[in-house]
PDB file of C-alpha atoms in Angstrom:
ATOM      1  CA  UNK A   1      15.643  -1.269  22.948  1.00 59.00           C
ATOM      2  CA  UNK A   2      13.946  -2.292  25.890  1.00 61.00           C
ATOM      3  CA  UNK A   3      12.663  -5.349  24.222  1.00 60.00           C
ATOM      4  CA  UNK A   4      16.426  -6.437  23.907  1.00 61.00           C
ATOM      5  CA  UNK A   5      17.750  -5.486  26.825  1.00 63.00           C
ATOM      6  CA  UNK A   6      15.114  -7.404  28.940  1.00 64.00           C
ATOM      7  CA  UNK A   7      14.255 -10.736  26.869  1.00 67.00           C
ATOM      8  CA  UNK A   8      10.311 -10.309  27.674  1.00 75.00           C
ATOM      9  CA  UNK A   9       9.509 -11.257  24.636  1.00 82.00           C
ATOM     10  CA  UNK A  10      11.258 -14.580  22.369  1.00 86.00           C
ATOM     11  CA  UNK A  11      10.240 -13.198  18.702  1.00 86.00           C
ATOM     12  CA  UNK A  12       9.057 -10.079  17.497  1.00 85.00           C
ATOM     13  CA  UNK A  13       6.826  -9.330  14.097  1.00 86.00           C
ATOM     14  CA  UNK A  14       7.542  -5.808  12.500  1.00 83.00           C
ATOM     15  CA  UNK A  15       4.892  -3.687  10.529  1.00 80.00           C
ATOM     16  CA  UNK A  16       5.314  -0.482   8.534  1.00 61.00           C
ATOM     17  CA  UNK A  17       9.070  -0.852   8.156  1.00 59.00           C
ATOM     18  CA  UNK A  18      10.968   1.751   6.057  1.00 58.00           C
ATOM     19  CA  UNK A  19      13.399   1.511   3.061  1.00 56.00           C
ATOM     20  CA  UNK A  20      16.381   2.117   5.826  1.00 58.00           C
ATOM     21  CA  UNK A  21      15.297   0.714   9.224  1.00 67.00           C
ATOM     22  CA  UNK A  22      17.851   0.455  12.040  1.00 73.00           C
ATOM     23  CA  UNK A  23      15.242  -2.105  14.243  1.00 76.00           C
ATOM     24  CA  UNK A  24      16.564  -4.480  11.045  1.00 78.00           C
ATOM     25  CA  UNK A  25      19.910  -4.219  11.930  1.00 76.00           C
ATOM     26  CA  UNK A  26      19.920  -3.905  15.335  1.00 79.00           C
ATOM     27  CA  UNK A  27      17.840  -7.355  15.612  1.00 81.00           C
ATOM     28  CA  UNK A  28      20.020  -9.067  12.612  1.00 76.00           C
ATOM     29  CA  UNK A  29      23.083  -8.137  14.684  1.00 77.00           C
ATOM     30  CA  UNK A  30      21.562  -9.537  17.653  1.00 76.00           C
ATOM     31  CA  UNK A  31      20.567 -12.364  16.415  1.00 78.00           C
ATOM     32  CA  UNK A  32      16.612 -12.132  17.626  1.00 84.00           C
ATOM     33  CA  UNK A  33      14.106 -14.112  15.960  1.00 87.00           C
ATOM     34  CA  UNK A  34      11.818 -11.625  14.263  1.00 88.00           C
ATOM     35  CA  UNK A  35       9.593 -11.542  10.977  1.00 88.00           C
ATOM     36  CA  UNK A  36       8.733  -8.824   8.665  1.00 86.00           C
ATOM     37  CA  UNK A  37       5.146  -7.451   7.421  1.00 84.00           C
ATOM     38  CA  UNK A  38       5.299  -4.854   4.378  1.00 73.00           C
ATOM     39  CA  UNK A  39       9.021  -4.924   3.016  1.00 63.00           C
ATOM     40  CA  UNK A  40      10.929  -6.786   1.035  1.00 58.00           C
ATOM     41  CA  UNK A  41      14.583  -6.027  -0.332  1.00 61.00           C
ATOM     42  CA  UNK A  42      16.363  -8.900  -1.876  1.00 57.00           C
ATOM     43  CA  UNK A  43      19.539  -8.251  -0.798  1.00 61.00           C
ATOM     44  CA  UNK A  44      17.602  -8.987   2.985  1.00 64.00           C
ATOM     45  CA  UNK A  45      18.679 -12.132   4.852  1.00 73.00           C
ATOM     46  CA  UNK A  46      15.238 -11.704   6.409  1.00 82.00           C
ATOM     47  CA  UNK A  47      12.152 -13.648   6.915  1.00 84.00           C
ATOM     48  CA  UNK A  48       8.912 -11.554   5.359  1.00 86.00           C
ATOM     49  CA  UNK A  49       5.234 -12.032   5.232  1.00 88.00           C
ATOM     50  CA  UNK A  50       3.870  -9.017   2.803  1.00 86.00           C
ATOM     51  CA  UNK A  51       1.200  -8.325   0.354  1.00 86.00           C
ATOM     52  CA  UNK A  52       1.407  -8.409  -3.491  1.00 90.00           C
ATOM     53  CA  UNK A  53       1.405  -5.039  -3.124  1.00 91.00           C
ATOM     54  CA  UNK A  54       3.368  -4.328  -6.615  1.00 93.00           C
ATOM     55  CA  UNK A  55       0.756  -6.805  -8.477  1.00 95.00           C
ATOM     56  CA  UNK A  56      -2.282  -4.984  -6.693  1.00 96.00           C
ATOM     57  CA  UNK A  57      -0.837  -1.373  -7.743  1.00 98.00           C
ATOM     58  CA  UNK A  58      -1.031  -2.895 -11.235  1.00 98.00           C
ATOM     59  CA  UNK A  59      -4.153  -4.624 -11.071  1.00 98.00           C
ATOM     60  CA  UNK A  60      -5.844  -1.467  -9.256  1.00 98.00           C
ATOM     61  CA  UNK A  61      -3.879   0.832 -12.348  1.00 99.00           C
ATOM     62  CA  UNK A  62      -4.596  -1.571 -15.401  1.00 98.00           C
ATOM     63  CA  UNK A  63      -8.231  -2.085 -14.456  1.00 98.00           C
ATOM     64  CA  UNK A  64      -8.651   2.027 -14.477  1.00 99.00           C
ATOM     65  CA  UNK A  65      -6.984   1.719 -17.656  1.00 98.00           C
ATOM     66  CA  UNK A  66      -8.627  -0.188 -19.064  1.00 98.00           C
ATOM     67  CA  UNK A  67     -12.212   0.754 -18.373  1.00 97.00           C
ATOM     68  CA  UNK A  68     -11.305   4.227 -19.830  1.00 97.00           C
ATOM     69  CA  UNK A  69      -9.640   6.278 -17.532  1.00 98.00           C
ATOM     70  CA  UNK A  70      -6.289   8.265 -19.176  1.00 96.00           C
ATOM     71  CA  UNK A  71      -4.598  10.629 -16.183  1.00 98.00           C
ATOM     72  CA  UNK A  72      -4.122   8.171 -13.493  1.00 99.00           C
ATOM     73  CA  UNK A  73      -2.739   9.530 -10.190  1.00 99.00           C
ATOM     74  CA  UNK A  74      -0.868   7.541  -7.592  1.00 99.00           C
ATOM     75  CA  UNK A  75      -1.783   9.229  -3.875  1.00 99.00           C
ATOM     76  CA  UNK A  76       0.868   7.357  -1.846  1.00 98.00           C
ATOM     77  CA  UNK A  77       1.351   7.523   1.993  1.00 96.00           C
ATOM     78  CA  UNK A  78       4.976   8.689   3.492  1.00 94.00           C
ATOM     79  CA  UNK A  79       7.699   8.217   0.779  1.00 93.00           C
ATOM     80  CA  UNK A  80       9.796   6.200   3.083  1.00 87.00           C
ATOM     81  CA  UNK A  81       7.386   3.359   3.830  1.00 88.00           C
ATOM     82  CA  UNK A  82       8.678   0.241   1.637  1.00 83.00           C
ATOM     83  CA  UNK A  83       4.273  -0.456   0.826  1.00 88.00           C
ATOM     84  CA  UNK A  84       4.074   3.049  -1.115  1.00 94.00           C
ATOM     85  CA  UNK A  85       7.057   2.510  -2.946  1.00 92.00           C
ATOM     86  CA  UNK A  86       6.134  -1.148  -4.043  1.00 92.00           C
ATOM     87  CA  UNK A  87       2.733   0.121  -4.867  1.00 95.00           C
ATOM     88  CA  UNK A  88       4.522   2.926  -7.279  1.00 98.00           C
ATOM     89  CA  UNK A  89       6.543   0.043  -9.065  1.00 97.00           C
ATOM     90  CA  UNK A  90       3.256  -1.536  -9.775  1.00 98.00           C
ATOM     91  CA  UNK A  91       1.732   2.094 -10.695  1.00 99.00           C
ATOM     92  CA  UNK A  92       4.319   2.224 -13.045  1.00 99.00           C
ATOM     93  CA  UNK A  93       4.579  -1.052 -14.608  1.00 98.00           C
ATOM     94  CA  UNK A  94       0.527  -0.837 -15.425  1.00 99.00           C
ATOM     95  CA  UNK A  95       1.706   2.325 -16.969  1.00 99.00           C
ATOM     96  CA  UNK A  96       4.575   1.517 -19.130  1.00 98.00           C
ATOM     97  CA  UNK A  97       2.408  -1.649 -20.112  1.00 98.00           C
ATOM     98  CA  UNK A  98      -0.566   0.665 -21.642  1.00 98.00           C
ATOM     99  CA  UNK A  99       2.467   2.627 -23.770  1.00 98.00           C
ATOM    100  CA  UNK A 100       1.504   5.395 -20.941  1.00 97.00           C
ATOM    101  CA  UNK A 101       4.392   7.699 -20.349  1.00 96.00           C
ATOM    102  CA  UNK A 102       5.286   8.028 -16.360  1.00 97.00           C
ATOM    103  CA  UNK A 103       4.600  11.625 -15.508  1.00 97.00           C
ATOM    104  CA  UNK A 104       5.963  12.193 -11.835  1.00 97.00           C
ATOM    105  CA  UNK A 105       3.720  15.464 -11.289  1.00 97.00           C
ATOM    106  CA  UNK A 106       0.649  12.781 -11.309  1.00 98.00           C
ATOM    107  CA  UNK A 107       2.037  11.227  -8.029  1.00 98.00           C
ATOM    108  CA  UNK A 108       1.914  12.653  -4.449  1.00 98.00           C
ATOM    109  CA  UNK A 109       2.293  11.928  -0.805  1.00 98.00           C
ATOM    110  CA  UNK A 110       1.068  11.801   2.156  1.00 98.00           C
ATOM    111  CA  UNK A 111       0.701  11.320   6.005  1.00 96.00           C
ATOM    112  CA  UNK A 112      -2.488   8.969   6.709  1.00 94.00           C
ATOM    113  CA  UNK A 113      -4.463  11.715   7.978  1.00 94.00           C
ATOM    114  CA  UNK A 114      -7.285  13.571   6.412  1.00 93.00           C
ATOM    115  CA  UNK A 115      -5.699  16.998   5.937  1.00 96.00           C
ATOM    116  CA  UNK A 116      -2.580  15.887   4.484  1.00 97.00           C
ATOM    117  CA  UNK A 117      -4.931  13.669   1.734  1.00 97.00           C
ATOM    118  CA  UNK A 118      -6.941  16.945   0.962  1.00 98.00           C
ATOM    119  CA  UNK A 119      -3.772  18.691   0.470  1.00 98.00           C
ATOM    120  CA  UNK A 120      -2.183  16.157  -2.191  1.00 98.00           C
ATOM    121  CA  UNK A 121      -5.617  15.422  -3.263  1.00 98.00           C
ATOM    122  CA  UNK A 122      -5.475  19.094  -4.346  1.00 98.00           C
ATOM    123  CA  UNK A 123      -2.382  19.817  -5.569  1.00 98.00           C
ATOM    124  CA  UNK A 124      -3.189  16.849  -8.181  1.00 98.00           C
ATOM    125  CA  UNK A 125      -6.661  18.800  -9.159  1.00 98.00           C
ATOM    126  CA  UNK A 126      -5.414  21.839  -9.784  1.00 97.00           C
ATOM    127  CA  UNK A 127      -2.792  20.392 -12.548  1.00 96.00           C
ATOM    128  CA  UNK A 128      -3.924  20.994 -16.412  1.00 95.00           C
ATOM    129  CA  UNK A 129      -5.126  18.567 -17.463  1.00 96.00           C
ATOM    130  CA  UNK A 130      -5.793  17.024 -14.168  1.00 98.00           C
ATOM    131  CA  UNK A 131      -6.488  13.518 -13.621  1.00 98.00           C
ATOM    132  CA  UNK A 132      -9.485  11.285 -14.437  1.00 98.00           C
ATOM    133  CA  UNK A 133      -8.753   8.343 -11.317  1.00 99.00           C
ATOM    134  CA  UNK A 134      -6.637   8.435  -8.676  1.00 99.00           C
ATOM    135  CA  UNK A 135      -5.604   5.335  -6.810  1.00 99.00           C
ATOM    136  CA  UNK A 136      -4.970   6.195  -2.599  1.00 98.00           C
ATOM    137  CA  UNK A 137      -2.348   3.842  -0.928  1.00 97.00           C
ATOM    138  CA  UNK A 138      -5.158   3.171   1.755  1.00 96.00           C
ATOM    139  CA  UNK A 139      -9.140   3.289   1.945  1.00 98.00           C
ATOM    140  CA  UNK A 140      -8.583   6.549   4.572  1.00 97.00           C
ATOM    141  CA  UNK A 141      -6.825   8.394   1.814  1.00 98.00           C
ATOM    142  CA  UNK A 142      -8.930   7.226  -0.564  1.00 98.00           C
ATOM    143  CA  UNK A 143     -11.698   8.619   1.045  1.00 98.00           C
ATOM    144  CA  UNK A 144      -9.756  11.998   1.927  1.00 98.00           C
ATOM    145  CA  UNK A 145      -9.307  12.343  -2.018  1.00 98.00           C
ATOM    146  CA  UNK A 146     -13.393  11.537  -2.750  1.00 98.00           C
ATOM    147  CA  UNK A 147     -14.715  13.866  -0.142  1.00 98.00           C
ATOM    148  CA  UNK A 148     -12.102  16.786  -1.380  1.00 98.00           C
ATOM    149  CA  UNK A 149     -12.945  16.209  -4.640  1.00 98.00           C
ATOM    150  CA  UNK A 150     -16.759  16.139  -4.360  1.00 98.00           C
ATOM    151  CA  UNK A 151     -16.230  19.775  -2.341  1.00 98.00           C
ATOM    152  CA  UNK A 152     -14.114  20.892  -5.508  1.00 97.00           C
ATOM    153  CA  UNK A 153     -17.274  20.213  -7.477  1.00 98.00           C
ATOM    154  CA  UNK A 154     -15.923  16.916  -9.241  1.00 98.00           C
ATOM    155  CA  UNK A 155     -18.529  13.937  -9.643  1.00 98.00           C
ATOM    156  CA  UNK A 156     -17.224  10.523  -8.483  1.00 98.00           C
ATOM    157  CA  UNK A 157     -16.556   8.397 -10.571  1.00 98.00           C
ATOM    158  CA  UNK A 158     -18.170  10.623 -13.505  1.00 98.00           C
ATOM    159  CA  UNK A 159     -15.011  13.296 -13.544  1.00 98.00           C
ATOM    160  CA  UNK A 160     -12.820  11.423 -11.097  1.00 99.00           C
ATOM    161  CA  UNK A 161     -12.683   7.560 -10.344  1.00 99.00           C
ATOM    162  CA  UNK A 162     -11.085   6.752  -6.831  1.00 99.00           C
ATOM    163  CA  UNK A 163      -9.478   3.257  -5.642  1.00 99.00           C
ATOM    164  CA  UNK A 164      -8.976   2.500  -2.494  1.00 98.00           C
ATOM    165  CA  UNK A 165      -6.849  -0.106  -0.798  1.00 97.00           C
ATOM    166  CA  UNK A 166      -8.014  -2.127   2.494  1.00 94.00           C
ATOM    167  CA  UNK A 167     -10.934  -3.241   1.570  1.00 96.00           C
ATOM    168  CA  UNK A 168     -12.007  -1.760   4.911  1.00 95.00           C
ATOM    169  CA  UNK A 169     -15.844  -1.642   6.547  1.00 96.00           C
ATOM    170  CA  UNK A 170     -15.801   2.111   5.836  1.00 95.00           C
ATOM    171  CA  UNK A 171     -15.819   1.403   2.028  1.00 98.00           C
ATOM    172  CA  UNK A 172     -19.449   0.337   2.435  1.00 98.00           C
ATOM    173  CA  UNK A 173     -20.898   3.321   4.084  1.00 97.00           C
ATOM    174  CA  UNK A 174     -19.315   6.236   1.769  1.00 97.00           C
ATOM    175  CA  UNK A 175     -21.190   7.824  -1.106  1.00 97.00           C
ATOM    176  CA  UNK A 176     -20.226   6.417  -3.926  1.00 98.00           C
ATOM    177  CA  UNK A 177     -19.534   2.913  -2.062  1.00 98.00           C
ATOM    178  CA  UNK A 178     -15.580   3.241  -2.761  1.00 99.00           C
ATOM    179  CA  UNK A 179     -14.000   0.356  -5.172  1.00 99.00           C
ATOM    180  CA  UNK A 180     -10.847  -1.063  -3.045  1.00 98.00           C
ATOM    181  CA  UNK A 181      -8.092  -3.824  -3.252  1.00 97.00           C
ATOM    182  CA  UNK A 182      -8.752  -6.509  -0.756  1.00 96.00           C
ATOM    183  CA  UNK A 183      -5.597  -7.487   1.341  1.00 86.00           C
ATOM    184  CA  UNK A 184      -5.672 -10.271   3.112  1.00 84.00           C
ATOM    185  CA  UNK A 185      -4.643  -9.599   6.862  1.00 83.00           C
ATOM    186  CA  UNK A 186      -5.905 -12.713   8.811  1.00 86.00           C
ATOM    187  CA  UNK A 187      -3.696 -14.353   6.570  1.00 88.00           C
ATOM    188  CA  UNK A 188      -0.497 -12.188   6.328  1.00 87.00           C
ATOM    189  CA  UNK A 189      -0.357 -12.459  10.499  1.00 89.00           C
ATOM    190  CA  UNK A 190      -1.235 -16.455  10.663  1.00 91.00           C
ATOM    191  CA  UNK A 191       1.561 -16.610   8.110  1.00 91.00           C
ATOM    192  CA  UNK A 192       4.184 -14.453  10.067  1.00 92.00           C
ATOM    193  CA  UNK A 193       3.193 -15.866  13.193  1.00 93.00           C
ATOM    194  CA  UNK A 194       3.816 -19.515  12.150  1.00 92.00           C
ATOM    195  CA  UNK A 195       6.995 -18.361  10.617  1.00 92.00           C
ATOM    196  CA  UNK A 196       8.152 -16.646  14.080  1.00 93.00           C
ATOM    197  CA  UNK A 197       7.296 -19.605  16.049  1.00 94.00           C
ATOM    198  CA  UNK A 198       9.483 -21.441  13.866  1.00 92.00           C
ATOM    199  CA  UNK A 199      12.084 -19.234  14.125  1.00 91.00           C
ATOM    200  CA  UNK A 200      12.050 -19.169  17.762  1.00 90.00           C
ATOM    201  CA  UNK A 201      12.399 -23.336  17.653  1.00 91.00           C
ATOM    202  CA  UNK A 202      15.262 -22.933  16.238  1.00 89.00           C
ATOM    203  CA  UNK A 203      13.499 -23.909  12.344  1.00 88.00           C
ATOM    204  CA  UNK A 204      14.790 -22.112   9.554  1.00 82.00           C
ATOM    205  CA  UNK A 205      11.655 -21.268   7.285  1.00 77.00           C
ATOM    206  CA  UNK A 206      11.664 -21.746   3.599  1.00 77.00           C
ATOM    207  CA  UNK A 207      10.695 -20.131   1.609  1.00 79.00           C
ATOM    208  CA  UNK A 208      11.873 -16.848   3.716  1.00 81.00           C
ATOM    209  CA  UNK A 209      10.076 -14.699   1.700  1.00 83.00           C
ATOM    210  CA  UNK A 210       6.073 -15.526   1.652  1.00 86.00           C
ATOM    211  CA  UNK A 211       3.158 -13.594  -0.524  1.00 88.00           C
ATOM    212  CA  UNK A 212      -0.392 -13.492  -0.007  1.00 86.00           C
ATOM    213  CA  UNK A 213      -2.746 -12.299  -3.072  1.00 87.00           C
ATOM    214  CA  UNK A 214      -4.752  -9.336  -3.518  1.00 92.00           C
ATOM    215  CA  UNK A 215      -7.954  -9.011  -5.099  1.00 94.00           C
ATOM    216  CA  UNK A 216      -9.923  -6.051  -6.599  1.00 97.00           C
ATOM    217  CA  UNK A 217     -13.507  -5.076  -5.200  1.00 98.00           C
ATOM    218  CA  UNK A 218     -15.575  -3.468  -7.781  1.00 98.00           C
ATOM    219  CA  UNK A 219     -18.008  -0.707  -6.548  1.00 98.00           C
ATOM    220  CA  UNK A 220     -19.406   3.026  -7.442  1.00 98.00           C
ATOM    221  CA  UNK A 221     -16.262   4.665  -7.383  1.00 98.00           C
ATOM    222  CA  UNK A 222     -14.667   3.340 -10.422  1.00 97.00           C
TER     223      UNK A 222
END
């Protein structure tokens, strides 16, 4: 609001947008050069920079699959954030391609702090069967779920294999070293920044919707 009203700034670049997000409209209706990071609707007139993020769900869910693992658990962050929902699609279509059925009571959410992790983390443990991997929306959760785990008296990755997302430092100095998809950050913001600034010249960019590519980095943890 006070953005707007004063004009301090000529574009702006949004992060952690949700499903329903009145900056959107308010900006759209104002017609103020601006530039998404994290959603993507198709019915959007919008510019966006984003992640794969439904292609790394799948790549982070096949690769469990297929080295194994049967009762794969999908510990998302807040259920309004348009990242854990695209990450769920790609849950589910690594799923549905393995001829696994989709069992809802194998995903949970949660606020990126550690107690609300521990808390999903163990209302997914104490389900019969429980599950054999679970894959965290973000390294912090991810991390939540191994040390909750471990105090539960699982083994990672012998009982329980964990994926993170990130690829943050921290994945290096946990025990076991935690296996994470790589996002690549440097790029997503050099990508909506060059997009803003040609917004703000008056350039409209094509394509309006740009990707970057994740990758999977294999450690101890799965």
């Amino acid at each position: 609001e006070e953005l707007l009203r004063t004009r301090r700034v000529d574009g702006l670049i949004l992060v952690e947008s949700e499903t329903q997000d009145r900056r959107i409209e308010r900006l759209s209706r104002e017609g103020f050069p601006f530039v998404l990071i994290g959603r993507y609707d198709p019915e959007d007139a919008v510019c966006t920079v984003d992640n794969d993020n439904i292609g790394a769900a799948y790549m982070a869910t096949d690769y469990l699959l297929r080295t194994g693992r049967q009762r794969v658990a999908y510990l998302g962050g807040p259920a309004g954030l348009t990242v854990t929902r695209d990450r769920l699609q790609g849950y589910k279509a690594a799923l549905e391609a393995h001829s696994i059925g989709y069992d809802p009571h194998r995903v949970v959410f949660a606020d990126f702090n550690a107690r609300s992790a521990a808390s999903a983390t163990t209302e997914l443990l104490t389900q019969s069967p429980p599950p054999d991997a679970i894959i965290a929306l973000d390294d912090m959760l991810a991390i939540a779920a191994m040390r909750t785990a471990k105090q539960q008296g699982y083994r990672v990755p012998e009982d329980l294999a964990v994926v993170g997302f990130n690829d943050s430092p921290l994945c290096e100095y946990v025990e076991p070293r935690l296996t994470s998809i790589a996002v690549e950050i440097p790029l997503l913001a050099r990508k909506a920044t060059e997009m803003l600034i040609g917004l703000i010249e008056g350039r409209e960019p094509s394509p309006k919707r740009q990707i970057a590519p994740a990758r999977l980095v294999k450690r101890e943890s799965a």
